[in-house]
Amino acid sequence: MKARERRVLNELRKDSRASFTAIAANTGIPLSTVFKIAAKLERSNPVRYACLVDFEKVGYPFRIGVFIRADKRHEAIEFLQSSPSLNTLLRLSGDCGLYAELLFKNMPVCQDFLEMLREVSGVRNASVHFLSVVKQEDFDISLND
Amino acid sequence: MKNLERDLLILSHLRRDARVKLTKLSRATRIPVSTLFDKIKAYQVQGVLKKNASLVDFGLLGYQARALILLSAHKKDRAKLGEVLRKSKSVNSLFKVNNGWDFSVEVVFPGMKEVEEFIEGVEEQVSLKGKSVFYVIEELKREAFLSNPALVGI
């Protein structure tokens, strides 16, 4: 990726609702070029623009990260992907095959979910951590320039 | 937030596509554009809406190593560890955690060698009590919670 493309993408990483005019002003790249770069980025690198929300403020204070070792990995993945509580799901290297980040309104709902997960997918081990956000989506794309 | 369900509906549209035009959002939610504009501003001021992010495929950008790292430090070093991680531009996401660990860190690098160098760099600055590294093989879902407007209110 060219340096200009990285700079435009980095601006969109900081604020995906930024106008192309603002991006052109911040980067010194001509507006017409910003348009072309943005269109190219959407074609070549599937970008999804998503707002990050403080879920505690909208009634979901329990954010957990679960490292999962399951005998039936496919069943675990299916169960997790069907859950509206799921935020992020990753396949990991090594013994711990899956990582899931989930959000709940309260502890009983969270506990019930974890029990169902264990029953459904033969989970051998699930290490649960309560998460408190410090920063998100902060990686600087322009680092290598 | 007075009408929580309405707010969740607006937020779920923005979670699905943060660049959605207000006119399109107005048609989808049947909320006037002016109201949407005021609401989104209010979400930002109240800290409900923290950031309009762009989620990219780091692999396609040349960053082949993405890792989740659990870290713990002695009590006296915890604040410094947090500061080191917070300032690092290679840290994509950072959470404080419990259950025997202090931080969960998501890092992005061109290769595994750089991940190892990053951890060594942290250890040079802060004495770590524990570390556990998991490399991400595949991302199955990302920022999916509350991103389907059809499920709001169910």
mmCIF file of C-alpha atoms in Angstrom:
data_model
loop_
_atom_site.group_PDB
_atom_site.id
_atom_site.type_symbol
_atom_site.label_atom_id
_atom_site.label_comp_id
_atom_site.label_asym_id
_atom_site.label_seq_id
_atom_site.Cartn_x
_atom_site.Cartn_y
_atom_site.Cartn_z
ATOM 1 C CA MET A 1 0.000 0.000 0.000
ATOM 2 C CA LYS A 2 1.328 3.430 -0.913
ATOM 3 C CA ALA A 3 2.097 6.000 1.783
ATOM 4 C CA ARG A 4 -0.806 8.268 0.701
ATOM 5 C CA GLU A 5 -3.261 5.379 0.891
ATOM 6 C CA ARG A 6 -2.042 4.536 4.386
ATOM 7 C CA ARG A 7 -2.512 8.133 5.488
ATOM 8 C CA VAL A 8 -6.085 8.256 4.192
ATOM 9 C CA LEU A 9 -6.863 4.910 5.797
ATOM 10 C CA ASN A 10 -5.334 6.091 9.058
ATOM 11 C CA GLU A 11 -7.576 9.163 9.020
ATOM 12 C CA LEU A 12 -10.574 6.879 8.509
ATOM 13 C CA ARG A 13 -9.324 4.696 11.349
ATOM 14 C CA LYS A 14 -9.365 7.714 13.670
ATOM 15 C CA ASP A 15 -12.822 8.815 12.510
ATOM 16 C CA SER A 16 -14.718 6.809 9.926
ATOM 17 C CA ARG A 17 -17.323 9.578 9.610
ATOM 18 C CA ALA A 18 -14.683 12.147 8.683
ATOM 19 C CA SER A 19 -15.570 13.970 5.503
ATOM 20 C CA PHE A 20 -13.226 13.575 2.560
ATOM 21 C CA THR A 21 -12.754 17.363 2.705
ATOM 22 C CA ALA A 22 -11.475 17.075 6.289
ATOM 23 C CA ILE A 23 -9.217 14.156 5.334
ATOM 24 C CA ALA A 24 -7.787 16.174 2.441
ATOM 25 C CA ALA A 25 -7.130 19.116 4.793
ATOM 26 C CA ASN A 26 -5.498 16.900 7.462
ATOM 27 C CA THR A 27 -3.277 15.000 5.058
ATOM 28 C CA GLY A 28 -2.513 17.636 2.435
ATOM 29 C CA ILE A 29 -3.698 15.161 -0.226
ATOM 30 C CA PRO A 30 -5.938 16.684 -2.939
ATOM 31 C CA LEU A 31 -9.654 16.009 -2.436
ATOM 32 C CA SER A 32 -10.057 14.229 -5.765
ATOM 33 C CA THR A 33 -7.191 11.905 -4.815
ATOM 34 C CA VAL A 34 -8.778 11.199 -1.428
ATOM 35 C CA PHE A 35 -11.995 10.160 -3.221
ATOM 36 C CA LYS A 36 -10.071 7.793 -5.481
ATOM 37 C CA ILE A 37 -8.059 6.341 -2.611
ATOM 38 C CA ALA A 38 -11.172 5.781 -0.470
ATOM 39 C CA ALA A 39 -12.920 4.012 -3.350
ATOM 40 C CA LYS A 40 -9.846 1.861 -3.997
ATOM 41 C CA LEU A 41 -9.523 0.979 -0.308
ATOM 42 C CA GLU A 42 -13.119 -0.214 -0.157
ATOM 43 C CA ARG A 43 -12.566 -2.414 -3.213
ATOM 44 C CA SER A 44 -9.216 -3.902 -2.273
ATOM 45 C CA ASN A 45 -9.400 -4.150 1.509
ATOM 46 C CA PRO A 46 -12.811 -4.923 2.890
ATOM 47 C CA VAL A 47 -13.192 -2.079 5.343
ATOM 48 C CA ARG A 48 -16.093 -1.986 7.737
ATOM 49 C CA TYR A 49 -16.962 1.289 9.386
ATOM 50 C CA ALA A 50 -18.314 0.671 12.873
ATOM 51 C CA CYS A 51 -18.860 3.010 15.783
ATOM 52 C CA LEU A 52 -17.422 1.928 19.125
ATOM 53 C CA VAL A 53 -19.906 2.272 21.965
ATOM 54 C CA ASP A 54 -19.556 2.475 25.731
ATOM 55 C CA PHE A 55 -21.881 -0.457 26.290
ATOM 56 C CA GLU A 56 -22.044 0.120 30.025
ATOM 57 C CA LYS A 57 -23.863 3.385 29.328
ATOM 58 C CA VAL A 58 -26.527 1.596 27.298
ATOM 59 C CA GLY A 59 -27.216 -1.141 29.820
ATOM 60 C CA TYR A 60 -24.543 -3.776 29.160
ATOM 61 C CA PRO A 61 -21.954 -3.419 31.927
ATOM 62 C CA PHE A 62 -20.612 -6.975 31.840
ATOM 63 C CA ARG A 63 -17.976 -7.398 29.164
ATOM 64 C CA ILE A 64 -16.081 -10.670 29.318
ATOM 65 C CA GLY A 65 -13.288 -12.334 27.383
ATOM 66 C CA VAL A 66 -13.334 -16.130 27.321
ATOM 67 C CA PHE A 67 -10.428 -18.339 26.244
ATOM 68 C CA ILE A 68 -12.005 -21.626 25.230
ATOM 69 C CA ARG A 69 -10.694 -25.144 24.796
ATOM 70 C CA ALA A 70 -13.528 -27.237 23.380
ATOM 71 C CA ASP A 71 -13.774 -30.872 22.311
ATOM 72 C CA LYS A 72 -16.374 -29.888 19.734
ATOM 73 C CA ARG A 73 -14.915 -26.743 18.263
ATOM 74 C CA HIS A 74 -17.457 -26.448 15.425
ATOM 75 C CA GLU A 75 -20.358 -26.706 17.858
ATOM 76 C CA ALA A 76 -18.718 -24.074 20.059
ATOM 77 C CA ILE A 77 -18.262 -21.735 17.089
ATOM 78 C CA GLU A 78 -21.854 -22.252 15.933
ATOM 79 C CA PHE A 79 -23.214 -21.659 19.413
ATOM 80 C CA LEU A 80 -21.148 -18.516 19.907
ATOM 81 C CA GLN A 81 -21.910 -17.086 16.464
ATOM 82 C CA SER A 82 -25.637 -17.529 17.010
ATOM 83 C CA SER A 83 -25.547 -15.575 20.253
ATOM 84 C CA PRO A 84 -26.577 -11.880 20.203
ATOM 85 C CA SER A 85 -24.155 -11.403 23.120
ATOM 86 C CA LEU A 86 -21.132 -12.075 20.924
ATOM 87 C CA ASN A 87 -18.906 -9.132 20.014
ATOM 88 C CA THR A 88 -15.683 -10.720 18.794
ATOM 89 C CA LEU A 89 -14.698 -14.301 17.990
ATOM 90 C CA LEU A 90 -11.167 -15.373 17.124
ATOM 91 C CA ARG A 91 -9.489 -18.679 16.342
ATOM 92 C CA LEU A 92 -6.218 -18.881 18.207
ATOM 93 C CA SER A 93 -3.048 -20.900 17.882
ATOM 94 C CA GLY A 94 -2.084 -23.521 20.416
ATOM 95 C CA ASP A 95 -4.233 -25.358 22.933
ATOM 96 C CA CYS A 96 -6.642 -22.536 23.518
ATOM 97 C CA GLY A 97 -8.514 -22.741 20.248
ATOM 98 C CA LEU A 98 -10.987 -19.898 20.576
ATOM 99 C CA TYR A 99 -11.355 -16.470 22.125
ATOM 100 C CA ALA A 100 -14.761 -14.870 22.484
ATOM 101 C CA GLU A 101 -15.656 -11.424 23.738
ATOM 102 C CA LEU A 102 -19.236 -11.107 24.939
ATOM 103 C CA LEU A 103 -21.497 -8.527 26.574
ATOM 104 C CA PHE A 104 -24.311 -9.029 29.075
ATOM 105 C CA LYS A 105 -26.810 -6.963 31.027
ATOM 106 C CA ASN A 106 -26.195 -8.784 34.281
ATOM 107 C CA MET A 107 -24.271 -11.599 35.975
ATOM 108 C CA PRO A 108 -27.034 -14.249 36.039
ATOM 109 C CA VAL A 109 -27.465 -13.973 32.254
ATOM 110 C CA CYS A 110 -23.679 -14.211 31.846
ATOM 111 C CA GLN A 111 -23.487 -17.288 34.099
ATOM 112 C CA ASP A 112 -26.371 -19.000 32.270
ATOM 113 C CA PHE A 113 -24.644 -18.393 28.956
ATOM 114 C CA LEU A 114 -21.360 -19.864 30.143
ATOM 115 C CA GLU A 115 -23.138 -22.954 31.478
ATOM 116 C CA MET A 116 -24.883 -23.474 28.128
ATOM 117 C CA LEU A 117 -21.592 -23.023 26.301
ATOM 118 C CA ARG A 118 -20.028 -25.758 28.420
ATOM 119 C CA GLU A 119 -22.959 -28.129 27.819
ATOM 120 C CA VAL A 120 -23.258 -27.535 24.092
ATOM 121 C CA SER A 121 -19.659 -27.742 23.012
ATOM 122 C CA GLY A 122 -17.898 -30.035 25.467
ATOM 123 C CA VAL A 123 -15.769 -27.173 26.673
ATOM 124 C CA ARG A 124 -12.782 -28.642 28.509
ATOM 125 C CA ASN A 125 -11.635 -25.335 29.859
ATOM 126 C CA ALA A 126 -12.990 -21.812 29.705
ATOM 127 C CA SER A 127 -10.922 -19.075 31.270
ATOM 128 C CA VAL A 128 -13.143 -16.057 31.875
ATOM 129 C CA HIS A 129 -11.913 -12.496 32.350
ATOM 130 C CA PHE A 130 -13.895 -9.354 33.005
ATOM 131 C CA LEU A 131 -12.784 -6.659 30.588
ATOM 132 C CA SER A 132 -12.504 -2.927 31.156
ATOM 133 C CA VAL A 133 -11.689 -0.959 28.011
ATOM 134 C CA VAL A 134 -8.538 1.169 27.992
ATOM 135 C CA LYS A 135 -8.328 1.683 24.229
ATOM 136 C CA GLN A 136 -9.724 0.133 21.057
ATOM 137 C CA GLU A 137 -8.867 0.107 17.365
ATOM 138 C CA ASP A 138 -5.856 2.332 17.943
ATOM 139 C CA PHE A 139 -3.286 0.622 15.712
ATOM 140 C CA ASP A 140 -1.468 3.186 13.577
ATOM 141 C CA ILE A 141 -1.548 2.014 9.956
ATOM 142 C CA SER A 142 1.013 4.623 8.931
ATOM 143 C CA LEU A 143 3.683 3.156 11.255
ATOM 144 C CA ASN A 144 5.773 1.687 8.457
ATOM 145 C CA ASP A 145 5.945 4.932 6.454
ATOM 146 C CA MET B 1 -31.013 7.937 27.825
ATOM 147 C CA LYS B 2 -34.765 8.431 27.840
ATOM 148 C CA ASN B 3 -35.900 6.159 25.032
ATOM 149 C CA LEU B 4 -33.321 3.394 25.249
ATOM 150 C CA GLU B 5 -34.756 1.190 22.539
ATOM 151 C CA ARG B 6 -34.736 4.055 20.033
ATOM 152 C CA ASP B 7 -31.167 4.905 20.984
ATOM 153 C CA LEU B 8 -30.105 1.272 20.615
ATOM 154 C CA LEU B 9 -31.701 1.197 17.173
ATOM 155 C CA ILE B 10 -29.740 4.266 16.054
ATOM 156 C CA LEU B 11 -26.528 2.914 17.559
ATOM 157 C CA SER B 12 -27.009 -0.483 15.940
ATOM 158 C CA HIS B 13 -27.221 1.163 12.506
ATOM 159 C CA LEU B 14 -24.026 3.074 13.256
ATOM 160 C CA ARG B 15 -22.410 -0.131 14.496
ATOM 161 C CA ARG B 16 -23.267 -1.791 11.195
ATOM 162 C CA ASP B 17 -22.086 1.143 9.088
ATOM 163 C CA ALA B 18 -20.679 4.218 10.811
ATOM 164 C CA ARG B 19 -20.601 6.115 7.481
ATOM 165 C CA VAL B 20 -24.323 5.696 6.866
ATOM 166 C CA LYS B 21 -25.868 8.909 5.550
ATOM 167 C CA LEU B 22 -28.331 10.537 7.936
ATOM 168 C CA THR B 23 -30.987 10.587 5.214
ATOM 169 C CA LYS B 24 -30.741 6.814 4.815
ATOM 170 C CA LEU B 25 -30.677 6.350 8.589
ATOM 171 C CA SER B 26 -33.772 8.532 8.878
ATOM 172 C CA ARG B 27 -35.680 6.322 6.416
ATOM 173 C CA ALA B 28 -34.567 3.156 8.210
ATOM 174 C CA THR B 29 -35.452 4.375 11.691
ATOM 175 C CA ARG B 30 -38.316 6.776 10.861
ATOM 176 C CA ILE B 31 -36.582 9.394 12.966
ATOM 177 C CA PRO B 32 -36.175 12.887 11.471
ATOM 178 C CA VAL B 33 -32.705 13.815 10.218
ATOM 179 C CA SER B 34 -32.485 16.787 12.601
ATOM 180 C CA THR B 35 -33.267 14.532 15.567
ATOM 181 C CA LEU B 36 -30.656 12.014 14.433
ATOM 182 C CA PHE B 37 -28.079 14.775 14.104
ATOM 183 C CA ASP B 38 -28.821 15.991 17.656
ATOM 184 C CA LYS B 39 -28.825 12.453 19.042
ATOM 185 C CA ILE B 40 -25.468 11.527 17.518
ATOM 186 C CA LYS B 41 -23.957 14.753 18.862
ATOM 187 C CA ALA B 42 -25.401 13.950 22.308
ATOM 188 C CA TYR B 43 -23.974 10.393 22.174
ATOM 189 C CA GLN B 44 -20.526 11.864 21.516
ATOM 190 C CA VAL B 45 -20.796 14.418 24.325
ATOM 191 C CA GLN B 46 -22.100 11.821 26.795
ATOM 192 C CA GLY B 47 -19.337 9.403 25.843
ATOM 193 C CA VAL B 48 -21.792 6.770 24.619
ATOM 194 C CA LEU B 49 -20.305 6.935 21.143
ATOM 195 C CA LYS B 50 -16.569 6.669 21.751
ATOM 196 C CA LYS B 51 -15.159 6.470 18.266
ATOM 197 C CA ASN B 52 -16.173 5.990 14.637
ATOM 198 C CA ALA B 53 -13.654 3.312 13.740
ATOM 199 C CA SER B 54 -12.653 1.588 10.511
ATOM 200 C CA LEU B 55 -12.137 -2.134 10.917
ATOM 201 C CA VAL B 56 -9.562 -3.326 8.421
ATOM 202 C CA ASP B 57 -8.021 -6.624 7.426
ATOM 203 C CA PHE B 58 -4.532 -6.172 8.815
ATOM 204 C CA GLY B 59 -3.280 -9.201 6.892
ATOM 205 C CA LEU B 60 -4.076 -7.544 3.551
ATOM 206 C CA LEU B 61 -2.089 -4.515 4.692
ATOM 207 C CA GLY B 62 1.019 -6.614 5.295
ATOM 208 C CA TYR B 63 0.621 -7.239 9.011
ATOM 209 C CA GLN B 64 0.679 -11.012 9.218
ATOM 210 C CA ALA B 65 1.052 -11.352 12.976
ATOM 211 C CA ARG B 66 -1.829 -10.470 15.222
ATOM 212 C CA ALA B 67 -1.637 -11.659 18.796
ATOM 213 C CA LEU B 68 -3.588 -11.552 22.036
ATOM 214 C CA ILE B 69 -1.280 -11.253 25.012
ATOM 215 C CA LEU B 70 -2.192 -11.601 28.667
ATOM 216 C CA LEU B 71 0.191 -9.729 30.953
ATOM 217 C CA SER B 72 0.584 -9.334 34.674
ATOM 218 C CA ALA B 73 2.945 -7.175 36.712
ATOM 219 C CA HIS B 74 3.772 -6.745 40.372
ATOM 220 C CA LYS B 75 1.456 -4.277 42.061
ATOM 221 C CA LYS B 76 4.026 -1.466 42.108
ATOM 222 C CA ASP B 77 4.617 -1.797 38.342
ATOM 223 C CA ARG B 78 1.019 -2.148 37.206
ATOM 224 C CA ALA B 79 0.388 1.528 36.470
ATOM 225 C CA LYS B 80 3.643 1.802 34.506
ATOM 226 C CA LEU B 81 2.809 -1.321 32.486
ATOM 227 C CA GLY B 82 -0.581 0.183 31.641
ATOM 228 C CA GLU B 83 1.070 3.418 30.503
ATOM 229 C CA VAL B 84 3.640 1.613 28.335
ATOM 230 C CA LEU B 85 0.902 -0.412 26.638
ATOM 231 C CA ARG B 86 -1.455 2.532 26.249
ATOM 232 C CA LYS B 87 1.173 4.620 24.470
ATOM 233 C CA SER B 88 2.351 1.866 22.119
ATOM 234 C CA LYS B 89 1.184 2.423 18.527
ATOM 235 C CA SER B 90 1.422 -1.313 17.868
ATOM 236 C CA VAL B 91 -1.263 -2.027 20.456
ATOM 237 C CA ASN B 92 -4.604 -2.101 18.665
ATOM 238 C CA SER B 93 -6.777 -2.789 21.690
ATOM 239 C CA LEU B 94 -6.065 -2.828 25.414
ATOM 240 C CA PHE B 95 -8.235 -4.019 28.280
ATOM 241 C CA LYS B 96 -7.747 -4.209 32.026
ATOM 242 C CA VAL B 97 -8.652 -7.722 33.131
ATOM 243 C CA ASN B 98 -8.960 -9.816 36.263
ATOM 244 C CA ASN B 99 -8.594 -13.498 37.112
ATOM 245 C CA GLY B 100 -4.844 -13.601 37.666
ATOM 246 C CA TRP B 101 -3.906 -11.138 34.918
ATOM 247 C CA ASP B 102 -3.713 -7.343 34.660
ATOM 248 C CA PHE B 103 -4.027 -6.584 30.943
ATOM 249 C CA SER B 104 -5.249 -8.194 27.745
ATOM 250 C CA VAL B 105 -3.433 -6.683 24.768
ATOM 251 C CA GLU B 106 -4.105 -7.083 21.068
ATOM 252 C CA VAL B 107 -1.020 -6.284 19.001
ATOM 253 C CA VAL B 108 -0.458 -6.116 15.261
ATOM 254 C CA PHE B 109 2.947 -6.611 13.610
ATOM 255 C CA PRO B 110 4.422 -7.633 10.242
ATOM 256 C CA GLY B 111 5.614 -10.955 11.717
ATOM 257 C CA MET B 112 6.041 -13.100 14.836
ATOM 258 C CA LYS B 113 9.603 -11.883 15.305
ATOM 259 C CA GLU B 114 8.293 -8.347 15.904
ATOM 260 C CA VAL B 115 5.735 -9.638 18.409
ATOM 261 C CA GLU B 116 8.525 -11.271 20.405
ATOM 262 C CA GLU B 117 10.605 -8.072 20.167
ATOM 263 C CA PHE B 118 7.634 -6.067 21.427
ATOM 264 C CA ILE B 119 7.304 -8.287 24.496
ATOM 265 C CA GLU B 120 11.052 -8.041 25.142
ATOM 266 C CA GLY B 121 10.775 -4.265 24.834
ATOM 267 C CA VAL B 122 7.983 -4.197 27.421
ATOM 268 C CA GLU B 123 10.022 -6.411 29.742
ATOM 269 C CA GLU B 124 12.958 -4.003 29.492
ATOM 270 C CA GLN B 125 10.724 -1.225 30.794
ATOM 271 C CA VAL B 126 8.594 -3.121 33.297
ATOM 272 C CA SER B 127 9.248 -6.237 35.341
ATOM 273 C CA LEU B 128 6.524 -8.726 34.298
ATOM 274 C CA LYS B 129 5.084 -11.309 36.650
ATOM 275 C CA GLY B 130 3.522 -13.316 33.847
ATOM 276 C CA LYS B 131 2.829 -13.387 30.115
ATOM 277 C CA SER B 132 0.828 -15.627 27.811
ATOM 278 C CA VAL B 133 0.777 -15.155 24.035
ATOM 279 C CA PHE B 134 -1.922 -16.382 21.650
ATOM 280 C CA TYR B 135 -1.573 -15.834 17.919
ATOM 281 C CA VAL B 136 -4.764 -15.072 15.998
ATOM 282 C CA ILE B 137 -5.223 -17.577 13.175
ATOM 283 C CA GLU B 138 -8.575 -16.335 11.960
ATOM 284 C CA GLU B 139 -11.032 -13.603 12.841
ATOM 285 C CA LEU B 140 -14.541 -15.048 12.786
ATOM 286 C CA LYS B 141 -16.418 -12.019 14.150
ATOM 287 C CA ARG B 142 -15.433 -8.473 15.088
ATOM 288 C CA GLU B 143 -17.460 -5.723 16.716
ATOM 289 C CA ALA B 144 -20.656 -7.659 16.064
ATOM 290 C CA PHE B 145 -22.499 -6.854 19.286
ATOM 291 C CA LEU B 146 -25.495 -4.612 18.723
ATOM 292 C CA SER B 147 -24.762 -4.342 14.998
ATOM 293 C CA ASN B 148 -27.999 -5.893 13.733
ATOM 294 C CA PRO B 149 -30.870 -3.381 13.889
ATOM 295 C CA ALA B 150 -33.376 -6.196 13.287
ATOM 296 C CA LEU B 151 -32.538 -7.673 16.707
ATOM 297 C CA VAL B 152 -33.001 -4.470 18.709
ATOM 298 C CA GLY B 153 -35.963 -4.734 21.026
ATOM 299 C CA ILE B 154 -36.149 -8.530 20.775
#
